[in-house]
Amino acid sequence: MAEIQSLMHGFGVALTLTNLLLMFTGVTLGVIIGVLPGLGGANGVAILLPLTFSMAQTPGGATSAIILLSCIYWGALFGGAITSILFNIPGEPWSVATTFDGFPLAQNGRAGAALTAAFTSSFFGAFVAVLVITFLSPVIAGFALEFGPPEFFSVYLLTFCAFIGTSKEPAFKTLAAMMLGFALAAVGTDPVTGTLRLTFGSTRLLTGFDFLVAVIGLFGIGEILLTLEEGLAFKGASAKLNLNVVLQTWKELPRYWMTSLRSAAVGCFMGIVPGGATPASFMSYGVARRFSPDGERFGTGKVEGVVAPETAAHAAGTSALLPMITLGVPGSPTAAVLLGGLMIWGLQPGPLLFVEQKDFVWGLIASMYLGNIAGLIVVLTCVPLFAAILRVPFSVIAPIIMVVCAIGAYTVHNAIFDVWMMVVFGILGYLFKKLQYPLAPLVLAIVLGDSAEASFRQAMLVSQGDMRIFFSNTLVGFLTTLALLLLLWPLLSWSLAKIRRTSA
Amino acid sequence: MNGAREEADRAAIGKKSAEIIVAALFFAVGALVMYDSQRLGSTWGGDGPQPGYFPFYVALIICASSVINIVRALMIRADKDSAFVMRGQLKLVLAVLIPTALYAAAITWIGIYVASILFIGYFMRRLGKYPWWKVVAVSIGTAVVLYLIFEVWFLVPLPKGPLESLLGLD
Amino acid sequence: MTRFVPAAAMLAAALAAAPAVHAWEPTKSIEFIIPAGTGGGADQMARAIQGIVAKHGLMHQSLLPINKAGGAGAEGFLDVKSAKGDPHKIIITLSNLFTTPLATGVPFNWRDLTPVQMLALDNFVLWVNAKTPYKTPKDYVEAAKKAGPGKFKMGGTGAKQEDQIITAAIEQRTGAKFTYIPFKGGGAVATQLVGGHVDSTVNNPIEAVAQWRAGNLRPLCVFDLKRLPYKQKVTKDMAWGDIPVCKDAGLDVDYLMLRGIFMPPGVSQDQVQYYIDLFKKVMATPEWQKLMEDGAFNRTALVGKEYADWVAKEEARHVSLMKAAGFMAGGGK
């Protein structure tokens, strides 16, 4: 196996004392970045990019530089889950789906279990993705080339269809909330014609409504307001605080092997396309809810509901590095900065990188294994520490959370206007939650609305307005059909059951 | 004492009214979006949809759904109407919401750090009834930690006010 | 880290040439506004500059790149425009300096800013998939004409920005009609071309070079005024300098994109001079030379009145090109 040999060589490159030190530094920084909504993975990587610039010019330095930066990336992937579970505030877009079951778990006093499940699944997802990159990269590197505008649209459609359809909230409220998300996503520059939409001449609306501002407000501030009604305390504060919780959760996790494998597959697929970690987490959560025997009780605090999105997000985040290094197509803003880093250091991402820069590429792949192990160790040992945050009295931690949220909202566009918007979204979040308007479809629409519309209209430009393009080849036809099947699944399973009953 | 408790347990707003207000807000947003989409062109052009096509239909669905939601809210009979929020609850929520709004507004004038110190201080003193020394320690400590993380380590400049320029920190 | 002895000598020379004491020096960190998203060409250049400045200690204060990409870059330009007299803010521009106000009607113009330094001009190359039979731009344009209007698809980055303007210029010159499809980033555009989802692109050299070297793409011509000066072989048998100039190859279109630095309005000449000296030092470093060569940049670097004149001329050209193509705000189609 040539791959094993290359990989061993890669470990040789990556396993130096300096590099190991860089790994732990990177992961720790990444976790901090993931926890603070004001610092995205892209921020952290971008800030350290110039530092690595001089590193990259020493022999073997490019590998060290990418190890440092990619470990920040892993750390941020791990860290995003922490605030989602503890405070219902997703630090990163791909942790939104983690809040659905992670936060209820914490409220039930099982924050430690939720954190352990999230971290372990993240690791598992990443591990599967690295295996795929190690052994299958020549086969799948070209797969992304198959994806034109119609294929991308069908992937987004698939995400929506996998996620919606089984909402417990009133149908017309779900519809209204989701459409509001699409409308908010449309504010700003139209991606196809470049004209300004829905800005009403205001320069403040030019940037549109950023996902992070909406989510911090709707979930974070909204949740604090709701909590206030109940009195001044977070529920679940009496969480047990020792490392035993890790072992106990590990005993429970093998039960969800099917969900783990499925989610890892969804994640790898979405990473390689590259569709992104955020849609991957939503899609995986939706699919798990549909096919798990426990699906009905998702959203009330099921460990499986944390496993699904975290596995997929981390698998997608990891496998997204493949199209990045082989095609120069970044799967996320963080990957885009990493990509910029490669170019600044004089490495050209592309099909030849694997051939010309063997040391670098295999060093990077080896560091993915090591970096994720380092990450898992760092975050798991900190589980009791994180869970202990819940013990801080509400009247101390709540204003600090609000301040951190405000900083998070501000840093998105360096605009104080976004802090005001966060407060508005907070009030909306409070009202919606009380009146049973679901927030998840709204957020999904804000995240994907823009890309989905852009790829739909690109496809229409290609086909000159002919809808048949969504069935024009096997790949896109398969994806579109699968999406429609998932959308109609409740109807199908209902009629199947009926047929079975009448024939029996 | 007893009277005050009763007062706190009375509904501030009924669920019916809240439903109608929120659905009406949805309708207003939908109408606004439809209006602007018309301006952009909301038809299916020769090479696919125009810029306003999707927002227009999205807004149409918002308006249609909110009409249904309003109608359903109107059908709630008065004797079946439950409380949306109690007066006591609302008081607590507003006791946080109003300072939060003031905090967001104050950032422009006094910078995020000073505003954060005041906000955390108010929260701890007013709602937590902590002794002053704890209030001062936590609020200033938080601001210093945030300053170190954002400005010093990650080089993210946050809004500052007159105090920072006095201290030469901007 | 001091492996570049000749380069270091060069740098020392540049340092010695610059005046030792400045009439003005920054007293705090400098915000380096990037009116584009992370990972794009402008972003990469700004971060490379940040790295160079930090590595060689060219400045006592640090340079903080901040992305303000909203509204096709309008967010960044408006920010600088409103920071009247603030010497601790600079902005790197791309063609959206002209195209964004024209296409969206957002109120700003380059005259609202203070020109500092042109760093370089970015090149554009007409690329096709290597599997197609087209060898010259003429072949390709003829084939596009023959296929009928709108049948050939041109992929590009963004809407009504440089890529679409070049496409419009080609159409205006040749009478061929393309369907322009906007994508989010240069890497994605090149991938779409390799995957056969579009027929051609006008990618910057750096965005497509990897696929060129892998034998997936073929450059037909470069939109510069003369051949690129880079003689080192990029693929087995071709250097950047071997790509013909579009004008000579029968496609009379030229286009170069500004990579330049501006400051807010109302800053003093001393403050401008400080940055001119700073960038002079940056451009003398070996890292900058390598960046220029890797990206096959046109290395015109103007300052002062020459720079302002160049920008004014380029603005007039964008107005006429965009008017003819119907890209102006409020003009409809």
CSV table of N, CA, C and O in Angstrom, one decimal, chain C residues 134 136-148 152 174 176 178 250:
chain,number,residue,atom,x,y,z
C,134,TYR,N,-10.0,24.7,-29.3
C,134,TYR,CA,-9.6,26.1,-29.6
C,134,TYR,C,-8.2,26.4,-29.2
C,134,TYR,O,-7.7,26.2,-28.1
C,136,THR,N,-6.6,29.6,-30.5
C,136,THR,CA,-6.4,31.0,-30.4
C,136,THR,C,-7.7,31.7,-30.0
C,136,THR,O,-8.8,31.1,-30.2
C,137,PRO,N,-7.6,32.9,-29.5
C,137,PRO,CA,-8.9,33.6,-29.2
C,137,PRO,C,-9.8,33.7,-30.4
C,137,PRO,O,-11.0,33.7,-30.2
C,138,LYS,N,-9.2,33.9,-31.6
C,138,LYS,CA,-10.0,34.0,-32.8
C,138,LYS,C,-10.9,32.8,-33.0
C,138,LYS,O,-12.1,32.9,-33.3
C,139,ASP,N,-10.2,31.6,-32.9
C,139,ASP,CA,-10.9,30.3,-33.1
C,139,ASP,C,-12.1,30.3,-32.2
C,139,ASP,O,-13.3,29.9,-32.5
C,140,TYR,N,-11.8,30.7,-30.9
C,140,TYR,CA,-12.9,30.5,-29.9
C,140,TYR,C,-14.0,31.5,-30.1
C,140,TYR,O,-15.2,31.1,-30.0
C,141,VAL,N,-13.7,32.7,-30.4
C,141,VAL,CA,-14.8,33.7,-30.7
C,141,VAL,C,-15.6,33.3,-31.9
C,141,VAL,O,-16.8,33.4,-31.9
C,142,GLU,N,-14.9,32.8,-32.9
C,142,GLU,CA,-15.6,32.4,-34.1
C,142,GLU,C,-16.6,31.3,-33.8
C,142,GLU,O,-17.8,31.3,-34.2
C,143,ALA,N,-16.1,30.3,-33.0
C,143,ALA,CA,-17.0,29.2,-32.6
C,143,ALA,C,-18.2,29.7,-31.8
C,143,ALA,O,-19.3,29.2,-32.0
C,144,ALA,N,-17.9,30.7,-30.9
C,144,ALA,CA,-19.0,31.2,-30.1
C,144,ALA,C,-20.0,31.9,-31.0
C,144,ALA,O,-21.3,31.8,-30.7
C,145,LYS,N,-19.5,32.6,-32.0
C,145,LYS,CA,-20.5,33.3,-32.9
C,145,LYS,C,-21.3,32.3,-33.7
C,145,LYS,O,-22.5,32.4,-33.9
C,146,LYS,N,-20.6,31.2,-34.1
C,146,LYS,CA,-21.3,30.2,-35.0
C,146,LYS,C,-22.4,29.5,-34.1
C,146,LYS,O,-23.4,29.2,-34.7
C,147,ALA,N,-22.1,29.2,-32.9
C,147,ALA,CA,-23.0,28.5,-32.0
C,147,ALA,C,-24.3,29.3,-31.8
C,147,ALA,O,-25.3,28.7,-31.5
C,148,GLY,N,-24.2,30.6,-32.0
C,148,GLY,CA,-25.4,31.4,-31.8
C,148,GLY,C,-25.3,32.2,-30.4
C,148,GLY,O,-24.6,31.8,-29.5
C,152,PHE,N,-22.6,29.9,-25.7
C,152,PHE,CA,-21.3,29.7,-25.0
C,152,PHE,C,-21.4,30.4,-23.7
C,152,PHE,O,-21.9,31.5,-23.5
C,174,THR,N,-16.4,42.0,-30.6
C,174,THR,CA,-16.5,40.9,-31.6
C,174,THR,C,-17.9,40.6,-32.1
C,174,THR,O,-18.1,40.0,-33.1
C,176,ALA,N,-19.8,38.6,-30.7
C,176,ALA,CA,-20.2,37.3,-30.1
C,176,ALA,C,-21.0,37.6,-28.9
C,176,ALA,O,-20.9,38.6,-28.2
C,178,PHE,N,-22.1,35.9,-25.2
C,178,PHE,CA,-21.9,34.8,-24.2
C,178,PHE,C,-23.0,34.9,-23.1
C,178,PHE,O,-23.6,35.9,-22.9
C,250,GLY,N,-5.7,38.8,-32.3
C,250,GLY,CA,-7.0,39.0,-33.0
C,250,GLY,C,-8.2,39.3,-32.1
C,250,GLY,O,-9.3,39.2,-32.5
